[in-house]
């Protein structure tokens, strides 16, 4: 009998052989052992380098003759052979270790934190059947161990009664250990649970988190803005939070933060300038309300300063340029009385000539609003803005956009500052009479003392209210306002004269050592046109001492005669016809505004107008300027020389033949006006054999003369009117016929109400919707159709051979002529 005794972990097997069957059992055991033997794979031959291998000539010859038998060598799977023959022999222990590792990977944890122990860690038990059974033992995980340790410590603490100090120390230790375990265990669990799905989920969570953060930041900006607008004094600290959000990396959040701060500051900024208290004032005892207001004002001023610094920094970046300039311009326009307005004004004037059209328009509109609304700042910002623009023009050598000077047209000058009004004098006299009456009544009646005391109190209150109103509305005294106006005028005219000098230098006073400066991005003379418009508007405020110099500048610019050695034609190209006409207009406007104080001959400007009429081109030059010059220089001037008027009449008639409807109509209107004012010039309408009846000192007309007085226009006839009467536009044809039918003997004249400017505006291409009728063309088409229908019946047959011969002869003749011309040119050369 077989028996097995188990003692602890040892197994003792006792076998007693008492029968002959034992030999059979031994035989069976031997057969099983033989079956379990592993046959090792054949060993590969040792590796020999190719250099050491030697091939015989017979082998090489055999391989070359029988190449088709050696193809199987290329098809051999060398990797499989190496794997089969080159691998190590696996024993029973190796196979056992592989199975154990597989089982270890597929083990699952129990719910109580218990883990099955590997079979290798415990000795097996062999049963009577001969099978091996492995015993399992529960092994707790780290989490279960930590929980059990805490439970045991709690039980021990409950069992043993401790002091308060010991309990506190143990509680601190337990908290520290718990924190350490909380930090370490999630990291271990996360490392164990890392999978490719977790990585994809992490990426999706990141994308969602970006959108969520954007929405959260936007909502936070909205909440902070509403809190500030509802109660700014209690929530003034939220300005700092919005400024912190403006430092975000996302451009959208930064722009929203800047705009939200702009809306908040526009609403909460007070109507006065904040003055921080001095050290002495801080040392003084003040009530709680005063302290609260001081704290609020200081926090507001700090946040406003930080906001402006942020805007000035972001203005230089192209991403935030437009949004930052918009905020700066809006603040300057909304609160020009508040602190740090000088910094805002410097930033606005710096971008007044920006290449970005949006930024330039914002800055120019802001400066115009400052000039037109001086009640907000009392005129101080007007003086500063004009000075800054003048310095800006000087620094850039007059190479700026025209809008940078065109803003001066919005300045308003009051000539009646400091003069006493008639109404005030009348009120003073009325008050004196009332005082006398009151005194008489007081002497007579003693009961009116109460009324007198009430009136005195009311007058004091009114005086205080008026003083407060002046302080709030920033209205300075009359002397200060007059002083500020003189400063602005001096800065404006300084800029205008600098532009005129610069143009004079570029046109005529440049030499080889100082050549003409290159044209900028805005043209050769970008500031000349707005400069001339400003001079024409502000000539009444100009001092008489400077008018003589101004007229000399205008003459040189209109004629371009200030030339050193170059020809006039080269220098005249630097100024356009419109700019030269503007110079003539400014000269006439200056003379009209100061007619009593000046006595200047304007003959040179008439000469320039007479020559510029022929140089005009409709697509290149401005027709509005030409019409205005015709009105001011010819229609409004009453004293015209007969020879000069006749020359302009003839020149305008030829001008009307060459150009469009608008230019022709404005020329005919001025021509009619000149003939109505000068009766002797109507002799040009007579058709004499030798020209006009009154030829004057010059008997022959010279159309190319530069001086109208030397043209001899009275010796010619206005034959242009007969052609203009057949013009395709009915209005021009009727005007030409009315002018040609004027009576020469009529002494009384009726001037037309239509001006050249109105005529040009009415007949310009923008408003013109006229389409000429083609009745003549229709009649010609009908006649041609009828003639073709009649002639088609009686058309003879054409001989093509004769026609081809004639064409060949003509071709040869033309070819011979060309060859003869070529030979002559060669001989002459």
mmCIF file of N, CA and C in Angstrom, residues 222-328:
data_model
loop_
_atom_site.group_PDB
_atom_site.id
_atom_site.type_symbol
_atom_site.label_atom_id
_atom_site.label_comp_id
_atom_site.label_asym_id
_atom_site.label_seq_id
_atom_site.Cartn_x
_atom_site.Cartn_y
_atom_site.Cartn_z
ATOM 1 N N UNK A 222 -17.743 89.990 -18.640
ATOM 2 C CA UNK A 222 -19.091 90.562 -18.577
ATOM 3 C C UNK A 222 -19.540 90.777 -17.140
ATOM 4 N N UNK A 223 -19.272 89.814 -16.276
ATOM 5 C CA UNK A 223 -19.663 89.954 -14.865
ATOM 6 C C UNK A 223 -18.939 91.113 -14.192
ATOM 7 N N UNK A 224 -17.629 91.207 -14.435
ATOM 8 C CA UNK A 224 -16.869 92.300 -13.816
ATOM 9 C C UNK A 224 -17.332 93.655 -14.330
ATOM 10 N N UNK A 225 -17.628 93.739 -15.638
ATOM 11 C CA UNK A 225 -18.110 95.010 -16.184
ATOM 12 C C UNK A 225 -19.438 95.426 -15.604
ATOM 13 N N UNK A 226 -20.366 94.489 -15.463
ATOM 14 C CA UNK A 226 -21.671 94.818 -14.870
ATOM 15 C C UNK A 226 -21.543 95.225 -13.406
ATOM 16 N N UNK A 227 -20.651 94.563 -12.684
ATOM 17 C CA UNK A 227 -20.445 94.947 -11.288
ATOM 18 C C UNK A 227 -19.906 96.369 -11.176
ATOM 19 N N UNK A 228 -18.960 96.723 -12.051
ATOM 20 C CA UNK A 228 -18.391 98.071 -12.003
ATOM 21 C C UNK A 228 -19.419 99.124 -12.382
ATOM 22 N N UNK A 229 -20.224 98.830 -13.366
ATOM 23 C CA UNK A 229 -21.222 99.812 -13.779
ATOM 24 C C UNK A 229 -22.331 99.949 -12.748
ATOM 25 N N UNK A 230 -22.650 98.880 -12.043
ATOM 26 C CA UNK A 230 -23.714 98.953 -11.028
ATOM 27 C C UNK A 230 -23.267 99.719 -9.787
ATOM 28 N N UNK A 231 -22.060 99.401 -9.282
ATOM 29 C CA UNK A 231 -21.546 100.062 -8.074
ATOM 30 C C UNK A 231 -20.032 100.188 -8.202
ATOM 31 N N UNK A 232 -19.541 101.281 -8.806
ATOM 32 C CA UNK A 232 -18.094 101.392 -9.041
ATOM 33 C C UNK A 232 -17.279 101.550 -7.768
ATOM 34 N N UNK A 233 -17.810 102.229 -6.755
ATOM 35 C CA UNK A 233 -17.036 102.446 -5.537
ATOM 36 C C UNK A 233 -16.804 101.144 -4.772
ATOM 37 N N UNK A 234 -17.785 100.272 -4.755
ATOM 38 C CA UNK A 234 -17.627 99.019 -4.014
ATOM 39 C C UNK A 234 -16.807 97.992 -4.785
ATOM 40 N N UNK A 235 -16.855 98.041 -6.101
ATOM 41 C CA UNK A 235 -16.184 97.037 -6.936
ATOM 42 C C UNK A 235 -15.028 97.633 -7.733
ATOM 43 N N UNK A 236 -14.358 98.620 -7.196
ATOM 44 C CA UNK A 236 -13.268 99.274 -7.926
ATOM 45 C C UNK A 236 -12.079 98.347 -8.115
ATOM 46 N N UNK A 237 -11.934 97.339 -7.237
ATOM 47 C CA UNK A 237 -10.805 96.426 -7.357
ATOM 48 C C UNK A 237 -10.928 95.484 -8.563
ATOM 49 N N UNK A 238 -12.126 95.347 -9.096
ATOM 50 C CA UNK A 238 -12.307 94.473 -10.262
ATOM 51 C C UNK A 238 -11.657 95.051 -11.529
ATOM 52 N N UNK A 239 -11.293 96.338 -11.505
ATOM 53 C CA UNK A 239 -10.541 96.908 -12.641
ATOM 54 C C UNK A 239 -9.190 96.214 -12.808
ATOM 55 N N UNK A 240 -8.587 95.888 -11.689
ATOM 56 C CA UNK A 240 -7.295 95.195 -11.753
ATOM 57 C C UNK A 240 -7.459 93.802 -12.344
ATOM 58 N N UNK A 241 -8.555 93.127 -12.049
ATOM 59 C CA UNK A 241 -8.786 91.797 -12.602
ATOM 60 C C UNK A 241 -8.971 91.858 -14.116
ATOM 61 N N UNK A 242 -9.675 92.880 -14.585
ATOM 62 C CA UNK A 242 -9.851 93.023 -16.044
ATOM 63 C C UNK A 242 -8.518 93.335 -16.713
ATOM 64 N N UNK A 243 -7.683 94.159 -16.058
ATOM 65 C CA UNK A 243 -6.359 94.440 -16.610
ATOM 66 C C UNK A 243 -5.497 93.189 -16.664
ATOM 67 N N UNK A 244 -5.643 92.332 -15.664
ATOM 68 C CA UNK A 244 -4.901 91.058 -15.694
ATOM 69 C C UNK A 244 -5.371 90.165 -16.840
ATOM 70 N N UNK A 245 -6.670 90.190 -17.121
ATOM 71 C CA UNK A 245 -7.176 89.416 -18.250
ATOM 72 C C UNK A 245 -6.686 89.953 -19.590
ATOM 73 N N UNK A 246 -6.370 91.240 -19.637
ATOM 74 C CA UNK A 246 -5.826 91.827 -20.878
ATOM 75 C C UNK A 246 -4.405 91.354 -21.177
ATOM 76 N N UNK A 247 -3.763 90.678 -20.236
ATOM 77 C CA UNK A 247 -2.431 90.127 -20.473
ATOM 78 C C UNK A 247 -2.481 88.706 -21.025
ATOM 79 N N UNK A 248 -3.650 88.252 -21.398
ATOM 80 C CA UNK A 248 -3.814 86.881 -21.887
ATOM 81 C C UNK A 248 -3.124 86.709 -23.241
ATOM 82 N N UNK A 249 -2.789 85.464 -23.554
ATOM 83 C CA UNK A 249 -2.142 85.168 -24.822
ATOM 84 C C UNK A 249 -3.120 85.192 -25.989
ATOM 85 N N UNK A 250 -4.377 84.971 -25.744
ATOM 86 C CA UNK A 250 -5.384 84.989 -26.803
ATOM 87 C C UNK A 250 -5.722 86.422 -27.176
ATOM 88 N N UNK A 251 -5.638 86.747 -28.465
ATOM 89 C CA UNK A 251 -5.896 88.115 -28.932
ATOM 90 C C UNK A 251 -7.362 88.509 -28.761
ATOM 91 N N UNK A 252 -8.245 87.545 -28.899
ATOM 92 C CA UNK A 252 -9.678 87.853 -28.764
ATOM 93 C C UNK A 252 -10.002 88.318 -27.355
ATOM 94 N N UNK A 253 -9.452 87.661 -26.365
ATOM 95 C CA UNK A 253 -9.702 88.051 -24.969
ATOM 96 C C UNK A 253 -9.111 89.433 -24.691
ATOM 97 N N UNK A 254 -7.947 89.706 -25.252
ATOM 98 C CA UNK A 254 -7.309 91.010 -25.030
ATOM 99 C C UNK A 254 -8.168 92.128 -25.624
ATOM 100 N N UNK A 255 -8.675 91.939 -26.839
ATOM 101 C CA UNK A 255 -9.506 92.967 -27.468
ATOM 102 C C UNK A 255 -10.796 93.186 -26.697
ATOM 103 N N UNK A 256 -11.418 92.104 -26.259
ATOM 104 C CA UNK A 256 -12.642 92.248 -25.462
ATOM 105 C C UNK A 256 -12.373 92.956 -24.134
ATOM 106 N N UNK A 257 -11.229 92.656 -23.543
ATOM 107 C CA UNK A 257 -10.880 93.337 -22.296
ATOM 108 C C UNK A 257 -10.667 94.828 -22.489
ATOM 109 N N UNK A 258 -9.988 95.205 -23.571
ATOM 110 C CA UNK A 258 -9.765 96.626 -23.841
ATOM 111 C C UNK A 258 -11.077 97.364 -24.083
ATOM 112 N N UNK A 259 -11.975 96.765 -24.847
ATOM 113 C CA UNK A 259 -13.256 97.416 -25.129
ATOM 114 C C UNK A 259 -14.136 97.499 -23.888
ATOM 115 N N UNK A 260 -14.097 96.465 -23.070
ATOM 116 C CA UNK A 260 -14.894 96.515 -21.840
ATOM 117 C C UNK A 260 -14.371 97.584 -20.880
ATOM 118 N N UNK A 261 -13.049 97.714 -20.788
ATOM 119 C CA UNK A 261 -12.488 98.777 -19.956
ATOM 120 C C UNK A 261 -12.821 100.159 -20.509
ATOM 121 N N UNK A 262 -12.845 100.284 -21.820
ATOM 122 C CA UNK A 262 -13.236 101.559 -22.428
ATOM 123 C C UNK A 262 -14.654 101.944 -22.034
ATOM 124 N N UNK A 263 -15.584 101.011 -22.120
ATOM 125 C CA UNK A 263 -16.977 101.305 -21.737
ATOM 126 C C UNK A 263 -17.087 101.642 -20.256
ATOM 127 N N UNK A 264 -16.321 100.941 -19.433
ATOM 128 C CA UNK A 264 -16.386 101.191 -17.987
ATOM 129 C C UNK A 264 -15.835 102.573 -17.653
ATOM 130 N N UNK A 265 -14.671 102.908 -18.212
ATOM 131 C CA UNK A 265 -14.060 104.206 -17.893
ATOM 132 C C UNK A 265 -14.899 105.373 -18.418
ATOM 133 N N UNK A 266 -15.505 105.211 -19.576
ATOM 134 C CA UNK A 266 -16.379 106.274 -20.079
ATOM 135 C C UNK A 266 -17.538 106.542 -19.129
ATOM 136 N N UNK A 267 -17.982 105.515 -18.433
ATOM 137 C CA UNK A 267 -19.145 105.668 -17.566
ATOM 138 C C UNK A 267 -18.782 106.143 -16.166
ATOM 139 N N UNK A 268 -17.658 105.679 -15.625
ATOM 140 C CA UNK A 268 -17.374 105.964 -14.209
ATOM 141 C C UNK A 268 -16.422 107.141 -14.012
ATOM 142 N N UNK A 269 -15.787 107.637 -15.075
ATOM 143 C CA UNK A 269 -14.880 108.786 -14.896
ATOM 144 C C UNK A 269 -15.700 110.009 -14.501
ATOM 145 N N UNK A 270 -15.307 110.724 -13.458
ATOM 146 C CA UNK A 270 -16.085 111.888 -13.010
ATOM 147 C C UNK A 270 -15.910 113.077 -13.958
ATOM 148 N N UNK A 271 -16.725 114.086 -13.754
ATOM 149 C CA UNK A 271 -16.681 115.282 -14.587
ATOM 150 C C UNK A 271 -15.665 116.301 -14.142
ATOM 151 N N UNK A 272 -14.671 115.894 -13.379
ATOM 152 C CA UNK A 272 -13.623 116.810 -12.915
ATOM 153 C C UNK A 272 -12.287 116.066 -12.951
ATOM 154 N N UNK A 273 -11.236 116.831 -12.865
ATOM 155 C CA UNK A 273 -9.900 116.243 -12.858
ATOM 156 C C UNK A 273 -9.532 115.869 -11.418
ATOM 157 N N UNK A 274 -9.029 114.660 -11.249
ATOM 158 C CA UNK A 274 -8.696 114.164 -9.912
ATOM 159 C C UNK A 274 -7.340 114.715 -9.482
ATOM 160 N N UNK A 275 -7.322 115.259 -8.278
ATOM 161 C CA UNK A 275 -6.077 115.738 -7.678
ATOM 162 C C UNK A 275 -5.813 114.916 -6.429
ATOM 163 N N UNK A 276 -4.713 114.182 -6.443
ATOM 164 C CA UNK A 276 -4.383 113.354 -5.287
ATOM 165 C C UNK A 276 -3.959 114.230 -4.116
ATOM 166 N N UNK A 277 -4.289 113.838 -2.893
ATOM 167 C CA UNK A 277 -3.923 114.667 -1.726
ATOM 168 C C UNK A 277 -2.421 114.636 -1.463
ATOM 169 N N UNK A 278 -1.949 115.736 -0.900
ATOM 170 C CA UNK A 278 -0.536 115.837 -0.557
ATOM 171 C C UNK A 278 -0.249 115.125 0.764
ATOM 172 N N UNK A 279 1.002 115.153 1.179
ATOM 173 C CA UNK A 279 1.379 114.493 2.433
ATOM 174 C C UNK A 279 0.736 115.182 3.639
ATOM 175 N N UNK A 280 0.712 116.515 3.600
ATOM 176 C CA UNK A 280 0.092 117.240 4.707
ATOM 177 C C UNK A 280 -1.396 116.934 4.793
ATOM 178 N N UNK A 281 -2.036 116.865 3.640
ATOM 179 C CA UNK A 281 -3.470 116.569 3.653
ATOM 180 C C UNK A 281 -3.749 115.139 4.126
ATOM 181 N N UNK A 282 -2.850 114.231 3.838
ATOM 182 C CA UNK A 282 -3.034 112.859 4.327
ATOM 183 C C UNK A 282 -2.867 112.766 5.841
ATOM 184 N N UNK A 283 -2.018 113.615 6.391
ATOM 185 C CA UNK A 283 -1.821 113.600 7.837
ATOM 186 C C UNK A 283 -3.007 114.175 8.602
ATOM 187 N N UNK A 284 -3.770 115.005 7.949
ATOM 188 C CA UNK A 284 -4.924 115.626 8.616
ATOM 189 C C UNK A 284 -6.026 114.589 8.861
ATOM 190 N N UNK A 285 -6.786 114.840 9.929
ATOM 191 C CA UNK A 285 -7.908 113.965 10.257
ATOM 192 C C UNK A 285 -9.106 114.329 9.388
ATOM 193 N N UNK A 286 -9.660 113.287 8.787
ATOM 194 C CA UNK A 286 -10.762 113.479 7.841
ATOM 195 C C UNK A 286 -11.853 112.473 8.178
ATOM 196 N N UNK A 287 -13.060 112.765 7.738
ATOM 197 C CA UNK A 287 -14.182 111.867 7.995
ATOM 198 C C UNK A 287 -14.056 110.591 7.146
ATOM 199 N N UNK A 288 -14.891 109.623 7.458
ATOM 200 C CA UNK A 288 -14.856 108.347 6.748
ATOM 201 C C UNK A 288 -15.261 108.490 5.290
ATOM 202 N N UNK A 289 -16.218 109.355 5.023
ATOM 203 C CA UNK A 289 -16.657 109.542 3.639
ATOM 204 C C UNK A 289 -15.541 110.129 2.775
ATOM 205 N N UNK A 290 -14.806 111.074 3.350
ATOM 206 C CA UNK A 290 -13.695 111.684 2.603
ATOM 207 C C UNK A 290 -12.611 110.646 2.336
ATOM 208 N N UNK A 291 -12.319 109.832 3.339
ATOM 209 C CA UNK A 291 -11.322 108.763 3.133
ATOM 210 C C UNK A 291 -11.772 107.790 2.051
ATOM 211 N N UNK A 292 -13.047 107.481 2.078
ATOM 212 C CA UNK A 292 -13.577 106.542 1.087
ATOM 213 C C UNK A 292 -13.456 107.101 -0.330
ATOM 214 N N UNK A 293 -13.811 108.379 -0.486
ATOM 215 C CA UNK A 293 -13.711 109.004 -1.822
ATOM 216 C C UNK A 293 -12.262 109.121 -2.270
ATOM 217 N N UNK A 294 -11.363 109.453 -1.332
ATOM 218 C CA UNK A 294 -9.941 109.533 -1.695
ATOM 219 C C UNK A 294 -9.407 108.165 -2.136
ATOM 220 N N UNK A 295 -9.773 107.126 -1.425
ATOM 221 C CA UNK A 295 -9.318 105.784 -1.799
ATOM 222 C C UNK A 295 -9.873 105.380 -3.167
ATOM 223 N N UNK A 296 -11.131 105.696 -3.386
ATOM 224 C CA UNK A 296 -11.750 105.378 -4.683
ATOM 225 C C UNK A 296 -11.064 106.129 -5.825
ATOM 226 N N UNK A 297 -10.800 107.412 -5.632
ATOM 227 C CA UNK A 297 -10.164 108.206 -6.679
ATOM 228 C C UNK A 297 -8.739 107.744 -6.962
ATOM 229 N N UNK A 298 -8.003 107.407 -5.923
ATOM 230 C CA UNK A 298 -6.629 106.948 -6.137
ATOM 231 C C UNK A 298 -6.600 105.609 -6.884
ATOM 232 N N UNK A 299 -7.487 104.681 -6.501
ATOM 233 C CA UNK A 299 -7.557 103.395 -7.211
ATOM 234 C C UNK A 299 -7.995 103.575 -8.664
ATOM 235 N N UNK A 300 -8.940 104.467 -8.866
ATOM 236 C CA UNK A 300 -9.396 104.734 -10.233
ATOM 237 C C UNK A 300 -8.281 105.324 -11.087
ATOM 238 N N UNK A 301 -7.523 106.246 -10.519
ATOM 239 C CA UNK A 301 -6.453 106.887 -11.272
ATOM 240 C C UNK A 301 -5.326 105.905 -11.581
ATOM 241 N N UNK A 302 -5.015 105.027 -10.650
ATOM 242 C CA UNK A 302 -3.983 104.016 -10.892
ATOM 243 C C UNK A 302 -4.401 103.061 -12.015
ATOM 244 N N UNK A 303 -5.637 102.605 -11.956
ATOM 245 C CA UNK A 303 -6.123 101.695 -13.000
ATOM 246 C C UNK A 303 -6.182 102.382 -14.359
ATOM 247 N N UNK A 304 -6.593 103.641 -14.378
ATOM 248 C CA UNK A 304 -6.650 104.395 -15.641
ATOM 249 C C UNK A 304 -5.258 104.592 -16.229
ATOM 250 N N UNK A 305 -4.292 104.857 -15.372
ATOM 251 C CA UNK A 305 -2.915 105.018 -15.835
ATOM 252 C C UNK A 305 -2.373 103.702 -16.417
ATOM 253 N N UNK A 306 -2.634 102.614 -15.720
ATOM 254 C CA UNK A 306 -2.186 101.306 -16.225
ATOM 255 C C UNK A 306 -2.862 100.969 -17.550
ATOM 256 N N UNK A 307 -4.124 101.334 -17.679
ATOM 257 C CA UNK A 307 -4.849 101.078 -18.928
ATOM 258 C C UNK A 307 -4.264 101.877 -20.092
ATOM 259 N N UNK A 308 -3.949 103.132 -19.851
ATOM 260 C CA UNK A 308 -3.354 103.962 -20.905
ATOM 261 C C UNK A 308 -1.967 103.456 -21.301
ATOM 262 N N UNK A 309 -1.186 103.041 -20.327
ATOM 263 C CA UNK A 309 0.124 102.467 -20.651
ATOM 264 C C UNK A 309 -0.021 101.214 -21.507
ATOM 265 N N UNK A 310 -1.005 100.402 -21.179
ATOM 266 C CA UNK A 310 -1.261 99.192 -21.967
ATOM 267 C C UNK A 310 -1.657 99.555 -23.394
ATOM 268 N N UNK A 311 -2.499 100.568 -23.556
ATOM 269 C CA UNK A 311 -2.929 100.975 -24.895
ATOM 270 C C UNK A 311 -1.768 101.513 -25.721
ATOM 271 N N UNK A 312 -0.905 102.300 -25.117
ATOM 272 C CA UNK A 312 0.223 102.877 -25.858
ATOM 273 C C UNK A 312 1.202 101.786 -26.287
ATOM 274 N N UNK A 313 1.359 100.750 -25.455
ATOM 275 C CA UNK A 313 2.245 99.634 -25.834
ATOM 276 C C UNK A 313 1.625 98.821 -26.977
ATOM 277 N N UNK A 314 0.330 98.528 -26.863
ATOM 278 C CA UNK A 314 -0.337 97.713 -27.880
ATOM 279 C C UNK A 314 -0.550 98.463 -29.191
ATOM 280 N N UNK A 315 -0.511 99.784 -29.135
ATOM 281 C CA UNK A 315 -0.700 100.577 -30.352
ATOM 282 C C UNK A 315 0.412 100.325 -31.373
ATOM 283 N N UNK A 316 1.596 100.009 -30.898
ATOM 284 C CA UNK A 316 2.733 99.790 -31.789
ATOM 285 C C UNK A 316 2.692 98.418 -32.459
ATOM 286 N N UNK A 317 1.886 97.504 -31.931
ATOM 287 C CA UNK A 317 1.778 96.169 -32.519
ATOM 288 C C UNK A 317 0.740 96.194 -33.637
ATOM 289 N N UNK A 318 1.015 95.570 -34.786
ATOM 290 C CA UNK A 318 0.038 95.617 -35.893
ATOM 291 C C UNK A 318 -1.263 94.895 -35.594
ATOM 292 N N UNK A 319 -1.232 93.902 -34.700
ATOM 293 C CA UNK A 319 -2.459 93.139 -34.409
ATOM 294 C C UNK A 319 -3.462 94.006 -33.646
ATOM 295 N N UNK A 320 -2.972 94.820 -32.722
ATOM 296 C CA UNK A 320 -3.844 95.627 -31.862
ATOM 297 C C UNK A 320 -3.828 97.115 -32.235
ATOM 298 N N UNK A 321 -3.309 97.474 -33.405
ATOM 299 C CA UNK A 321 -3.154 98.893 -33.744
ATOM 300 C C UNK A 321 -4.505 99.591 -33.841
ATOM 301 N N UNK A 322 -5.427 99.014 -34.590
ATOM 302 C CA UNK A 322 -6.720 99.666 -34.808
ATOM 303 C C UNK A 322 -7.541 99.731 -33.530
ATOM 304 N N UNK A 323 -7.574 98.634 -32.776
ATOM 305 C CA UNK A 323 -8.401 98.610 -31.568
ATOM 306 C C UNK A 323 -7.834 99.546 -30.507
ATOM 307 N N UNK A 324 -6.500 99.638 -30.402
ATOM 308 C CA UNK A 324 -5.889 100.517 -29.400
ATOM 309 C C UNK A 324 -6.115 101.987 -29.761
ATOM 310 N N UNK A 325 -5.955 102.342 -31.039
ATOM 311 C CA UNK A 325 -6.202 103.728 -31.449
ATOM 312 C C UNK A 325 -7.671 104.108 -31.295
ATOM 313 N N UNK A 326 -8.550 103.165 -31.534
ATOM 314 C CA UNK A 326 -9.979 103.452 -31.329
ATOM 315 C C UNK A 326 -10.265 103.776 -29.861
ATOM 316 N N UNK A 327 -9.676 103.011 -28.960
ATOM 317 C CA UNK A 327 -9.875 103.272 -27.529
ATOM 318 C C UNK A 327 -9.283 104.629 -27.127
ATOM 319 N N UNK A 328 -8.088 104.945 -27.647
ATOM 320 C CA UNK A 328 -7.443 106.213 -27.298
ATOM 321 C C UNK A 328 -8.268 107.390 -27.807
#
